[in-house]
Coordinates of C-alpha atoms and ligand atoms in Angstrom, one line a residue:
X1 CA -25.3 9.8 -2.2
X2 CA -25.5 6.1 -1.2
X3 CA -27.5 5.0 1.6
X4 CA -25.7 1.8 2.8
X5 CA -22.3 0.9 1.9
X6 CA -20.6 -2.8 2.4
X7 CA -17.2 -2.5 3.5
X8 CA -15.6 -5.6 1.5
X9 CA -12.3 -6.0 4.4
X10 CA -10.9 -6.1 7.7
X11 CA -8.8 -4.4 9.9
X12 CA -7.6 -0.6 10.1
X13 CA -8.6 0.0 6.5
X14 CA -11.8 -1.6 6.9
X15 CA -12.1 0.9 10.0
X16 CA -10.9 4.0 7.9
X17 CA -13.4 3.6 5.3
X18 CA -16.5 3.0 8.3
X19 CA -15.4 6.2 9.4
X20 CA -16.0 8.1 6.3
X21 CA -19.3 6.4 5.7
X22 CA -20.0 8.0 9.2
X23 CA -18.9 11.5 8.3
X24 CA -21.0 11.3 5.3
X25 CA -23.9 10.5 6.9
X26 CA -23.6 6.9 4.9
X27 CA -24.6 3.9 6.9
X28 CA -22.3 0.6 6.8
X29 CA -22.4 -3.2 6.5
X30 CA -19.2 -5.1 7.9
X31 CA -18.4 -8.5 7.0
X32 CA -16.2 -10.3 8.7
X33 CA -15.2 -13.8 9.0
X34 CA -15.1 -15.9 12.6
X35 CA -11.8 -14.8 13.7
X36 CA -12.8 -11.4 13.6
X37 CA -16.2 -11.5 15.3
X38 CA -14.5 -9.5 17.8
X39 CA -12.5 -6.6 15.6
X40 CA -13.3 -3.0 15.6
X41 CA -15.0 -3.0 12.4
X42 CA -17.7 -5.3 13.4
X43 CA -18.7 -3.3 16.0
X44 CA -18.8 -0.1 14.4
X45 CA -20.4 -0.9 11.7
X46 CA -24.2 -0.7 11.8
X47 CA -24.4 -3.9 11.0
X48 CA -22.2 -6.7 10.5
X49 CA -22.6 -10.2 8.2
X50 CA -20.1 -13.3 9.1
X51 CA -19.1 -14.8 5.7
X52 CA -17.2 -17.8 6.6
X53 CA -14.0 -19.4 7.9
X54 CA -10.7 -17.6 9.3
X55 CA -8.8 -17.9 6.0
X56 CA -9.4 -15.6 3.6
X57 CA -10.3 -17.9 1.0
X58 CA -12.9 -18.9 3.0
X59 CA -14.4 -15.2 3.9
X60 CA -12.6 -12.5 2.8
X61 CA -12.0 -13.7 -1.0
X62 CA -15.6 -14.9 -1.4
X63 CA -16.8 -12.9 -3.8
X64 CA -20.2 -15.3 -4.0
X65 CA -20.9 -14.7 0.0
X66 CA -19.7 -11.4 -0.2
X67 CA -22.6 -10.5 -3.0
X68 CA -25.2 -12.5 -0.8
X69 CA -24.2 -10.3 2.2
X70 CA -24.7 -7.1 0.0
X71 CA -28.6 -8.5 -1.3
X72 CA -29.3 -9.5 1.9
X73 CA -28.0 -5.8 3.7
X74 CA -29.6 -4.3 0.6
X75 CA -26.8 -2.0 -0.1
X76 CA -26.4 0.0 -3.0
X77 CA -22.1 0.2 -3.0
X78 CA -19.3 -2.1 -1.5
X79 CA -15.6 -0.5 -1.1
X80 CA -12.8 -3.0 -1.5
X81 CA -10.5 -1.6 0.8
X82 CA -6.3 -2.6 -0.5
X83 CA -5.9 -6.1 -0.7
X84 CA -8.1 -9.2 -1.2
X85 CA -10.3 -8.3 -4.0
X86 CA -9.6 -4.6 -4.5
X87 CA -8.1 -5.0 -7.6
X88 CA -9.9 -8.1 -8.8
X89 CA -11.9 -6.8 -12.2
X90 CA -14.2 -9.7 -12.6
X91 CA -15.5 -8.5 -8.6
X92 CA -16.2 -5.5 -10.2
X93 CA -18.2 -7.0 -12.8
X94 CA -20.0 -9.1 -10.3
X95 CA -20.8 -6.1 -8.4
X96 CA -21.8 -3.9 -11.7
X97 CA -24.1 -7.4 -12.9
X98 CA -25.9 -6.9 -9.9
X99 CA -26.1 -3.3 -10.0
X100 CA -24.3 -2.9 -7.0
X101 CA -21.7 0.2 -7.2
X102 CA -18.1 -1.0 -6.7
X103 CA -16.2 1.7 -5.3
X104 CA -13.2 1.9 -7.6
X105 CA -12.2 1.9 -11.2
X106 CA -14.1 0.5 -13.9
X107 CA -13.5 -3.4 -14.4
X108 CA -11.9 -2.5 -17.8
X109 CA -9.4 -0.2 -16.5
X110 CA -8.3 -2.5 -13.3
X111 CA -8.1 -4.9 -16.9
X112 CA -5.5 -2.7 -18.4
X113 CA -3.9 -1.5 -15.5
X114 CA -4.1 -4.1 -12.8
X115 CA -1.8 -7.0 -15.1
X116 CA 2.1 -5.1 -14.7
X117 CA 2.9 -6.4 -18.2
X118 CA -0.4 -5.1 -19.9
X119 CA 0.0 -1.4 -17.8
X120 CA 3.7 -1.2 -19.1
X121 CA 2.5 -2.0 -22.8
X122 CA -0.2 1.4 -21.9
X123 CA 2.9 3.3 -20.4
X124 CA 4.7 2.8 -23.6
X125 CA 1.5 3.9 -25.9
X126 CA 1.4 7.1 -23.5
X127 CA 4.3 7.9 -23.8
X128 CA 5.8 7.3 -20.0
X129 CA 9.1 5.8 -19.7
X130 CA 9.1 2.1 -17.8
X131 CA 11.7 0.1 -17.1
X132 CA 13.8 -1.3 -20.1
X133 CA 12.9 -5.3 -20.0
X134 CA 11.0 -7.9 -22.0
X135 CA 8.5 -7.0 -24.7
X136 CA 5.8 -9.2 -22.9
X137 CA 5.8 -12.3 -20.8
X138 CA 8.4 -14.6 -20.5
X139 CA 7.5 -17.9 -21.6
X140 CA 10.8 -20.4 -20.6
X141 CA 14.5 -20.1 -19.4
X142 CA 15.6 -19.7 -23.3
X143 CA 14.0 -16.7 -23.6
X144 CA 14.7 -15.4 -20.4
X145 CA 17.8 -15.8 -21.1
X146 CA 17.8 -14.2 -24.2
X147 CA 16.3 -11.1 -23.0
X148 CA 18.3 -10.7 -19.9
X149 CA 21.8 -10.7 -22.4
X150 CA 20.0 -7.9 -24.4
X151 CA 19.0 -5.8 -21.7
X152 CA 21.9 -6.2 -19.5
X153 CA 22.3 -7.3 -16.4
X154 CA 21.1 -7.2 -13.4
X155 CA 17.8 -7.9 -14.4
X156 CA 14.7 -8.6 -11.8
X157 CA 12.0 -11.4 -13.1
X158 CA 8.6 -10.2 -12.3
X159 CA 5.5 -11.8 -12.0
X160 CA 2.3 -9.6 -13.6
X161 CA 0.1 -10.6 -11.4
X162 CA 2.5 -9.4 -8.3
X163 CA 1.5 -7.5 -5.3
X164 CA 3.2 -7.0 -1.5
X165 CA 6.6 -7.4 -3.1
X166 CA 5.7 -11.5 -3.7
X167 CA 6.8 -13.4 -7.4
X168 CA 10.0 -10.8 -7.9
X169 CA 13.9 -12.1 -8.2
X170 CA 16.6 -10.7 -9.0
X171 CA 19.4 -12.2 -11.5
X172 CA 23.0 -11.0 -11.7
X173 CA 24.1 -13.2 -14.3
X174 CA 23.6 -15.9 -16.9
X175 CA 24.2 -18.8 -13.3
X176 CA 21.4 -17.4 -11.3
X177 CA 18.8 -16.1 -14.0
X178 CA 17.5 -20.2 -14.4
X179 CA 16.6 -20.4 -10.4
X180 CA 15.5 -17.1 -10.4
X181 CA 13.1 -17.7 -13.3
X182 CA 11.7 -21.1 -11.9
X183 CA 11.6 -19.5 -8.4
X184 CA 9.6 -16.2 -9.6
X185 CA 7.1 -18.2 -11.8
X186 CA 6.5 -20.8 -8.6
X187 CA 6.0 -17.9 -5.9
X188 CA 3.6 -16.4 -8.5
X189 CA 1.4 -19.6 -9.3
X190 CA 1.3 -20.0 -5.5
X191 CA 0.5 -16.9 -4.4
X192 CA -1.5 -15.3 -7.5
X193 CA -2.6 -18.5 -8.9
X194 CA -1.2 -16.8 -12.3
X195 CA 2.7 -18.0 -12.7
X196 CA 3.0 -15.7 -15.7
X197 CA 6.6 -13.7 -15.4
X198 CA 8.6 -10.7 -17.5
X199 CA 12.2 -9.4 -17.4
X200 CA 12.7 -5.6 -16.2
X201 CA 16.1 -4.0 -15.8
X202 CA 17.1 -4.0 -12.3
X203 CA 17.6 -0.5 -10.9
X204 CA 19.8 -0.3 -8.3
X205 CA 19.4 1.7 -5.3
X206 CA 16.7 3.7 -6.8
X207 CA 14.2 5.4 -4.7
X208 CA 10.6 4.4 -4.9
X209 CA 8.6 7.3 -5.9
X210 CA 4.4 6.8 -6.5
X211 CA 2.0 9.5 -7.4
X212 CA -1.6 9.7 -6.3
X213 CA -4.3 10.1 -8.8
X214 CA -7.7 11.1 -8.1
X215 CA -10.1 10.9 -11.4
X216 CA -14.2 11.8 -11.2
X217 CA -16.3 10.2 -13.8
X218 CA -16.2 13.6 -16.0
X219 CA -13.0 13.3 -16.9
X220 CA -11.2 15.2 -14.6
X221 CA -7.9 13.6 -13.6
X222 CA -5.5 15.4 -11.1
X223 CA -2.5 14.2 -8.9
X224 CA -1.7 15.2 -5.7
X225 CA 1.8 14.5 -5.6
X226 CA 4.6 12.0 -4.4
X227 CA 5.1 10.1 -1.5
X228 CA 8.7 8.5 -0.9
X229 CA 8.4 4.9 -0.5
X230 CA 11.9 3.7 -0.7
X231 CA 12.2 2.2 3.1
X232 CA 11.2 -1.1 2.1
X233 CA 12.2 -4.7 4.1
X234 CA 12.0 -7.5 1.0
X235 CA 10.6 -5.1 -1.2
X236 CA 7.8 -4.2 0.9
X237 CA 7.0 -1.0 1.8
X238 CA 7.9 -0.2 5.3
X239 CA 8.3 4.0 6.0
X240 CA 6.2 6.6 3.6
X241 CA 6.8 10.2 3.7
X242 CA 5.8 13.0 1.9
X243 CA 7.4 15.0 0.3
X244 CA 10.0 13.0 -1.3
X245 CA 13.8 14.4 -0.3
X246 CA 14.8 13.3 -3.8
X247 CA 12.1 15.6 -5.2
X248 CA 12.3 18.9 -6.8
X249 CA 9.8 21.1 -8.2
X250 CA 10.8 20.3 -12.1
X251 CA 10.6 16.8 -11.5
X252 CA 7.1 16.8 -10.0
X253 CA 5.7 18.6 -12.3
X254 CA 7.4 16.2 -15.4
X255 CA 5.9 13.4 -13.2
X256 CA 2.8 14.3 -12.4
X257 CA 2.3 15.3 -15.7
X258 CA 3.5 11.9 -16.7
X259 CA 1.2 9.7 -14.4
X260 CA -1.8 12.3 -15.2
X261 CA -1.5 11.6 -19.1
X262 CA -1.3 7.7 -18.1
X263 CA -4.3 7.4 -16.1
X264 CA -5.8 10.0 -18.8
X265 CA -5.1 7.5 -21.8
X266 CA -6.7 4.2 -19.8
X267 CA -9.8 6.5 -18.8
X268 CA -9.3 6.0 -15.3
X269 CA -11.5 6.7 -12.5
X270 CA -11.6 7.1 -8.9
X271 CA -8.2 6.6 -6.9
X272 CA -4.9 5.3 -8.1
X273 CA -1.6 5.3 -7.7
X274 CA 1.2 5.4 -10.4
X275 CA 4.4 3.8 -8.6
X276 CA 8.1 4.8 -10.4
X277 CA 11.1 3.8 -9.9
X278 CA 13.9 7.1 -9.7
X279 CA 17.8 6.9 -9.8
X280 CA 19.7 9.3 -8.2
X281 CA 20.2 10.8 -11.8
X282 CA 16.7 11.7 -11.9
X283 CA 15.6 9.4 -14.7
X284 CA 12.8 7.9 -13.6
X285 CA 10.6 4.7 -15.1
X286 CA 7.1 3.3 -14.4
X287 CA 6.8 0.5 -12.8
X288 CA 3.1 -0.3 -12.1
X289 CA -0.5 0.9 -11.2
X290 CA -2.3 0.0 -8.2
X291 CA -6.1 0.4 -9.1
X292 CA -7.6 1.1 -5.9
X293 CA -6.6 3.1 -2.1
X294 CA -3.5 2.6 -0.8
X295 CA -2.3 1.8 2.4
X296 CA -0.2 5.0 2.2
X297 CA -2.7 7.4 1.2
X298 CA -3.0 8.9 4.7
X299 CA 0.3 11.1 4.3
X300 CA -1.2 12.4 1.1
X301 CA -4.6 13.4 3.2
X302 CA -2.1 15.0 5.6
X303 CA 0.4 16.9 3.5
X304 CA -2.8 18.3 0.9
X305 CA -5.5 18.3 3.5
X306 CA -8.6 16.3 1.8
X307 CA -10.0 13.0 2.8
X308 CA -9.5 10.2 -0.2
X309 CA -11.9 7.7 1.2
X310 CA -14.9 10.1 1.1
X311 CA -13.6 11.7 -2.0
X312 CA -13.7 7.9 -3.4
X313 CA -17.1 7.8 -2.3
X314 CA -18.4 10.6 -3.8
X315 CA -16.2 9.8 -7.3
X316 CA -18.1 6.5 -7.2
X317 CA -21.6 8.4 -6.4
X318 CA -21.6 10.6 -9.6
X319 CA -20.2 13.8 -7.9
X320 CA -17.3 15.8 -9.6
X321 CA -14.0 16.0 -7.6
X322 CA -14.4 18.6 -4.9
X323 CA -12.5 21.7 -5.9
X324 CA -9.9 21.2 -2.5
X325 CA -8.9 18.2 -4.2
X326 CA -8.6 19.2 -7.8
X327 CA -6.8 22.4 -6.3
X328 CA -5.0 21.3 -3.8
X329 CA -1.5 22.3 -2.8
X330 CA 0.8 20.5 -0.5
X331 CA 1.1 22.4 2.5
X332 CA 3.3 20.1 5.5
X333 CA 5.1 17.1 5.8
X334 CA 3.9 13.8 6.6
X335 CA 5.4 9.8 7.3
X336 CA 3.8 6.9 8.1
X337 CA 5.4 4.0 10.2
X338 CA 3.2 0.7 9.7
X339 CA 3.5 -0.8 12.8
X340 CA 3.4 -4.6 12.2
X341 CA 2.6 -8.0 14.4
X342 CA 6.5 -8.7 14.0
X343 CA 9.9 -9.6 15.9
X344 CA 12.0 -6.9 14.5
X345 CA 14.6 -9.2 16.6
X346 CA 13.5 -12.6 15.1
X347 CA 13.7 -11.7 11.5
X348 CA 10.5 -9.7 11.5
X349 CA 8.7 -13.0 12.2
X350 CA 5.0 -12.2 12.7
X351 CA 4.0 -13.2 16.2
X352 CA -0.3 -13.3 16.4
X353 CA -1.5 -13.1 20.2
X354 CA -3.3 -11.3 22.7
X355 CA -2.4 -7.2 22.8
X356 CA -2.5 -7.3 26.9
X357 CA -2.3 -3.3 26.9
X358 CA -2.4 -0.7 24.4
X359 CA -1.8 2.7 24.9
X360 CA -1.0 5.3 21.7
X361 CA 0.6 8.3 20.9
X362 CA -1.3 11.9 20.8
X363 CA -1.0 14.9 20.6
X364 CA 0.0 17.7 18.1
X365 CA 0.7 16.6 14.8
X366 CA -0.3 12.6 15.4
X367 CA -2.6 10.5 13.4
X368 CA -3.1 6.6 14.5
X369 CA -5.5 4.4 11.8
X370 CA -5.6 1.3 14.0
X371 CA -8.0 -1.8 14.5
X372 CA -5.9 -2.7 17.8
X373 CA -7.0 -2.0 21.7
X374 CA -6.2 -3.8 25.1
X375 CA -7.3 -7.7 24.9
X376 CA -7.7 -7.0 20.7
X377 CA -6.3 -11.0 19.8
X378 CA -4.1 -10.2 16.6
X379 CA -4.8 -13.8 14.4
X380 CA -2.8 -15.5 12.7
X381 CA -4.3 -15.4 9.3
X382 CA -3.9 -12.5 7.8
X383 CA -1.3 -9.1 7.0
X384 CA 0.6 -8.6 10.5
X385 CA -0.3 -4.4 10.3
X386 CA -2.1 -3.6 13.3
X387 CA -1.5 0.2 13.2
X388 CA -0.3 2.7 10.6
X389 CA 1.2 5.6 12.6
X390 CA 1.4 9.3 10.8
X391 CA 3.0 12.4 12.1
X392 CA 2.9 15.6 10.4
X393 CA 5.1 18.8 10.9
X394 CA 5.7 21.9 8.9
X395 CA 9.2 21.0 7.9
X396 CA 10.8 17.0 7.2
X397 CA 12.8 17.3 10.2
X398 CA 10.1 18.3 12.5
X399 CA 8.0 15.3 11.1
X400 CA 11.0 13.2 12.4
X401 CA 11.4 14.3 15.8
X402 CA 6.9 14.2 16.4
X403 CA 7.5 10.3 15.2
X404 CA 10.4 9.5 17.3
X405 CA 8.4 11.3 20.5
X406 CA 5.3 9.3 19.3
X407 CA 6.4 6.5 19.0
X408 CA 8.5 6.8 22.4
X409 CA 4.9 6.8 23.7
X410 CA 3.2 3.6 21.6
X411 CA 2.3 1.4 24.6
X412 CA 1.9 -2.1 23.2
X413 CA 2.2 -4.9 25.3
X414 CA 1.7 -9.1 25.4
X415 CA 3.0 -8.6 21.4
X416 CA 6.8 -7.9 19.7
X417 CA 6.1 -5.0 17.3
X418 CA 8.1 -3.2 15.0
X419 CA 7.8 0.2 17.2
X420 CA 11.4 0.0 18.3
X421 CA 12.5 -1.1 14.8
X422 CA 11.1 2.7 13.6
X423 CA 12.1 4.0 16.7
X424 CA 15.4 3.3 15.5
X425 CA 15.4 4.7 11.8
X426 CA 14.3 7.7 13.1
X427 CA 17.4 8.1 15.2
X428 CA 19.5 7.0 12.2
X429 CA 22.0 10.1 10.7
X430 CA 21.3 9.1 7.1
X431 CA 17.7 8.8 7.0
X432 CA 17.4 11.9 8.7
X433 CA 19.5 13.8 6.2
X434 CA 17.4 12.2 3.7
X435 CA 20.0 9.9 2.4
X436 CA 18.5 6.3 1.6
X437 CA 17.4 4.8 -1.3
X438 CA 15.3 0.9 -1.4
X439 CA 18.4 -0.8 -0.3
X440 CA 18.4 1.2 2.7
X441 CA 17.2 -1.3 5.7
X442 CA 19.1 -4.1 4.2
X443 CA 22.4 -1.9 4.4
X444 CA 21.7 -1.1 8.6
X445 CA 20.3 -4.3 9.2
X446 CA 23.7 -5.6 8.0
X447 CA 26.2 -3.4 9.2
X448 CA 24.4 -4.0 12.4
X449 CA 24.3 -0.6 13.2
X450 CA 20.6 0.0 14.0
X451 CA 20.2 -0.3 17.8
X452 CA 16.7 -1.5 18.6
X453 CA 15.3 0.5 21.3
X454 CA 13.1 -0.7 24.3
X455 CA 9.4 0.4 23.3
X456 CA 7.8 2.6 26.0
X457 CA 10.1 3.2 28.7
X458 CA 7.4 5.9 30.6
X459 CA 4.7 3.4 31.4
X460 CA 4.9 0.2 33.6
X461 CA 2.5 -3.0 34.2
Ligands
LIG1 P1 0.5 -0.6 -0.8 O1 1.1 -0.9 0.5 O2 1.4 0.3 -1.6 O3 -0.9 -0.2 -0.7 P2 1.0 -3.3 -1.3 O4 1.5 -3.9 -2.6 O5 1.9 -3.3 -0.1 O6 0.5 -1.9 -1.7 O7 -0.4 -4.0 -1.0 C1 -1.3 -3.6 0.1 C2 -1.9 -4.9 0.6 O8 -2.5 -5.6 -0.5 C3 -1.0 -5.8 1.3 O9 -1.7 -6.4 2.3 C4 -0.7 -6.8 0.2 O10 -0.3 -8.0 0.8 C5 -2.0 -6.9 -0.5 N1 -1.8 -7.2 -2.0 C6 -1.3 -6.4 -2.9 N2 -1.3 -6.9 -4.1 C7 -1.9 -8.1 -4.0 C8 -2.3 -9.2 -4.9 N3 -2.0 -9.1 -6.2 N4 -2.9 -10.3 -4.4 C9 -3.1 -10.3 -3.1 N5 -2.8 -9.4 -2.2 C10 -2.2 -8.3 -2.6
LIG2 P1 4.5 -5.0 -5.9 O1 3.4 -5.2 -6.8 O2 4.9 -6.2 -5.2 O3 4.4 -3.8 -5.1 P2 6.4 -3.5 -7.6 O4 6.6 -3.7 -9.0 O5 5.7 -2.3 -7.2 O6 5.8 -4.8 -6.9 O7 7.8 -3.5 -6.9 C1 8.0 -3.4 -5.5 C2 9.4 -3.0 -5.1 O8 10.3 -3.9 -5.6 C3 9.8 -1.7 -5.7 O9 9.4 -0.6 -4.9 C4 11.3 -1.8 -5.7 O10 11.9 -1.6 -4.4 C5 11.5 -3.3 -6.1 N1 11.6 -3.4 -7.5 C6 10.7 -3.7 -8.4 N2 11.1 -3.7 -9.7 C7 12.4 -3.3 -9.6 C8 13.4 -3.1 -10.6 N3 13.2 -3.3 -11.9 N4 14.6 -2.7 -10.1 C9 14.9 -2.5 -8.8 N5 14.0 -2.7 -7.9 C10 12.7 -3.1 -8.2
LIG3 MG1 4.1 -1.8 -5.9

């Protein structure tokens, strides 16, 4: 096992993997940057190195400090966390160059998998459906053009470098595909510095259905099921739950079996997620691969009962998957709620500031990953999660009604959230029959029908 580990983020995931260095008897390097010389991970780490400025691309995306924080804290591992440079391969190279274990996939398989169009072109070879589109990238409006006619529209222009649901539009016809183009490849280049684009059949309404992977370094790959991320807001993930309500048994196991062979063919390793799109026919098409540990991996730990950030750990130390994981059965329910920095009544507009109390849920059944506490200063600079809150039940609906009670008790003042937002899907008829797909919050938010609830009505200033 490792001795020291550098955690490579911030915030709740930066805590989650600090905590599973602790279990494992593993001691920990933070870094942070100086807006977060007062966050939770700094000061549970055992130690903690600043590595610049508040914006990321000062601290946080520095793979150069970063490395001279992990020679000078002499660790032998660094985990990326989700975001920043989790799925950057030529990080992992750095870190393997310097014979520093990245906790991950190899650099060649985040290679293969981590560019959409180059993980569609290994779909295809393995035999998994993906969504009918382009051949390849995209290169001008001509050929967009020509390729949206063929496939049919609606058609959605993707960017392969995409993440958080940036450098995606939709085209509904041969008018808006030009724009739509132009604006995909410039959201792209800005955000990915990569404006490199491809045409995918637009689904509609489909649900968003992932599968998690967990591979050791001996070739054993297993899944561990779905989890249903359809409630998006701009197609960003929102609501998770396990077990999908679309899912049945057959289609699991086709699937599973599907994402299993995928990950099989690229020789993946450690954790990984296959993420499909399903219509309500059942047909079902790959979309992408994220190479590294989700945000939404917690309901997976939940519903199978294994821990994925150790499991990660001791994947990346040499050990062989622990038989819980490679024989695990689901055995509960589970959602997350991400509970975001965000007007839910000002177009979800994040709003940074000083948490003046903070007071969460308990009890049976609740799981809180959170960086936040009373006087925690939420800045401006980077995701606006501040807490991911799980419930888990034996049955969907009891899931439901320990999520609305928990979240009736999330105490967060001095801060809008989107507690009352979740608050009210969780009261909402269709979701809790199950019936919602990814256009699901732009329908209620709409029709006006979702009545945002006052968070906390039990405890006063
Ligand atoms: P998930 O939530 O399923 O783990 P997301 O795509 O929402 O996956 O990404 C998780 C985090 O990583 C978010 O903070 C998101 O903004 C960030 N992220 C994802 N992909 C990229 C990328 N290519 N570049 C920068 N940030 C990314
Ligand atoms: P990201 O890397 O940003 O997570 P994804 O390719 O995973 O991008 O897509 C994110 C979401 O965007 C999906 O869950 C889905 O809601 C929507 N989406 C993406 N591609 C399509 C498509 N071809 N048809 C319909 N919706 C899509
Ligand atoms: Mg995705």
């Amino acid at each position: 096992m490792f001795e020291k580990i550098l955690v490579a983020n911030r915030g709740e995931i930066a805590l989650r993997v600090i905590r599973a260095c602790k279990e494992l008897g593993v001691r920990t390097l933070a870094v942070y940057s100086e807006a977060d010389v007062d966050s939770l991970h700094v000061q549970l780490a055992d130690e903690a190195i600043c590595i610049g400025a508040p914006p990321s691309t000062e601290s946080y995306l520095k793979v150069d400090r970063i490395m001279s924080a992990a020679e000078v804290g002499d660790v032998d591992a660094i985990h990326p966390g989700y975001g920043f440079l989790a799925e950057n391969a030529h990080f992992a190279e750095v870190c393997d160059s310097c014979k520093i274990k990245f906790i991950g996939p190899t650099a060649s398989a985040m290679h293969a998998m981590g560019d959409k169009n180059s993980a569609r072109e290994f779909a295809r070879k393995a035999g998994v459906a993906v969504t009918p589109g382009s051949d390849g990238i995209v290169a001008d409006e001509q050929e967009a053009l020509k390729v949206a006619r063929k496939v049919g529209y609606p058609v959605m222009i993707k960017a392969v470098a995409g993440g958080g649901g940036r450098g995606m539009r939709a085209a509904h016809n041969d008018a808006s595909l030009g724009s739509a183009f132009q604006n995909a490849r410039m959201e792209a280049e800005k955000a990915f510095g990569n404006g490199d684009v491809y045409i995918e059949k637009l689904i509609v309404n489909p649900h968003h259905i992932e599968f998690q992977i967990m591979a050791d370094q001996h070739g054993h790959v297993v899944h561990l099921g779905e989890r249903d991320c359809s409630i998006q807001r701009r197609n960003q993930k929102v609501i998770e739950e396990s077990p999908s309500p679309l899912m049945t048994p057959a289609l699991r196991k086709k699937m599973g079996n599907a994402a299993v062979k995928l990950a099989e063919s690229v020789g993946y390793q450690n954790a990984g997620t296959m993420e499909f799109l399903v219509d309500n026919d059942g047909n079902y098409y790959f979309i992408e691969m994220n190479t590294r540990i989700q945000v939404e991996h917690t309901i997976t730990e939940e519903v199978y009962g294994c821990d994925l950030v150790k499991e990660q750990i001791k994947i990346a130390a040499g050990e062989k998957l622990s038989p819980h994981v490679a024989n695990a059965v689901p055995r509960s329910h589970a959602i997350q709620c991400r509970i975001n920095a965000e007007d839910p009544e000002k177009n979800f507009q994040p709003v940074p500031g000083r948490i003046s109390f903070y007071y969460a849920p308990g009890g049976r059944g609740v799981r809180i990953d959170s960086h936040a506490y009373t006087g925690y200063v939420v800045p401006p600079y980077y995701d606006s999660m501040i807490a991911k809150l799980i419930t888990v039940g034996a049955t969907r609906t009891s899931t439901i009604d320990r999520m609305r009670r928990a979240l009736d008790e999330y105490y967060i003042t001095g801060i809008k959230t989107t507690v009352p937002f979740h608050s009210a899907i969780m009261r909402n008829a269709d979701f809790r029959n199950g019936k919602y797909d990814t256009g699901f919050v732009e329908r209620i938010m709409n029709s006006n029908t979702l009545e945002l609830r006052p968070a906390a009505t039990q405890l006063h200033d």
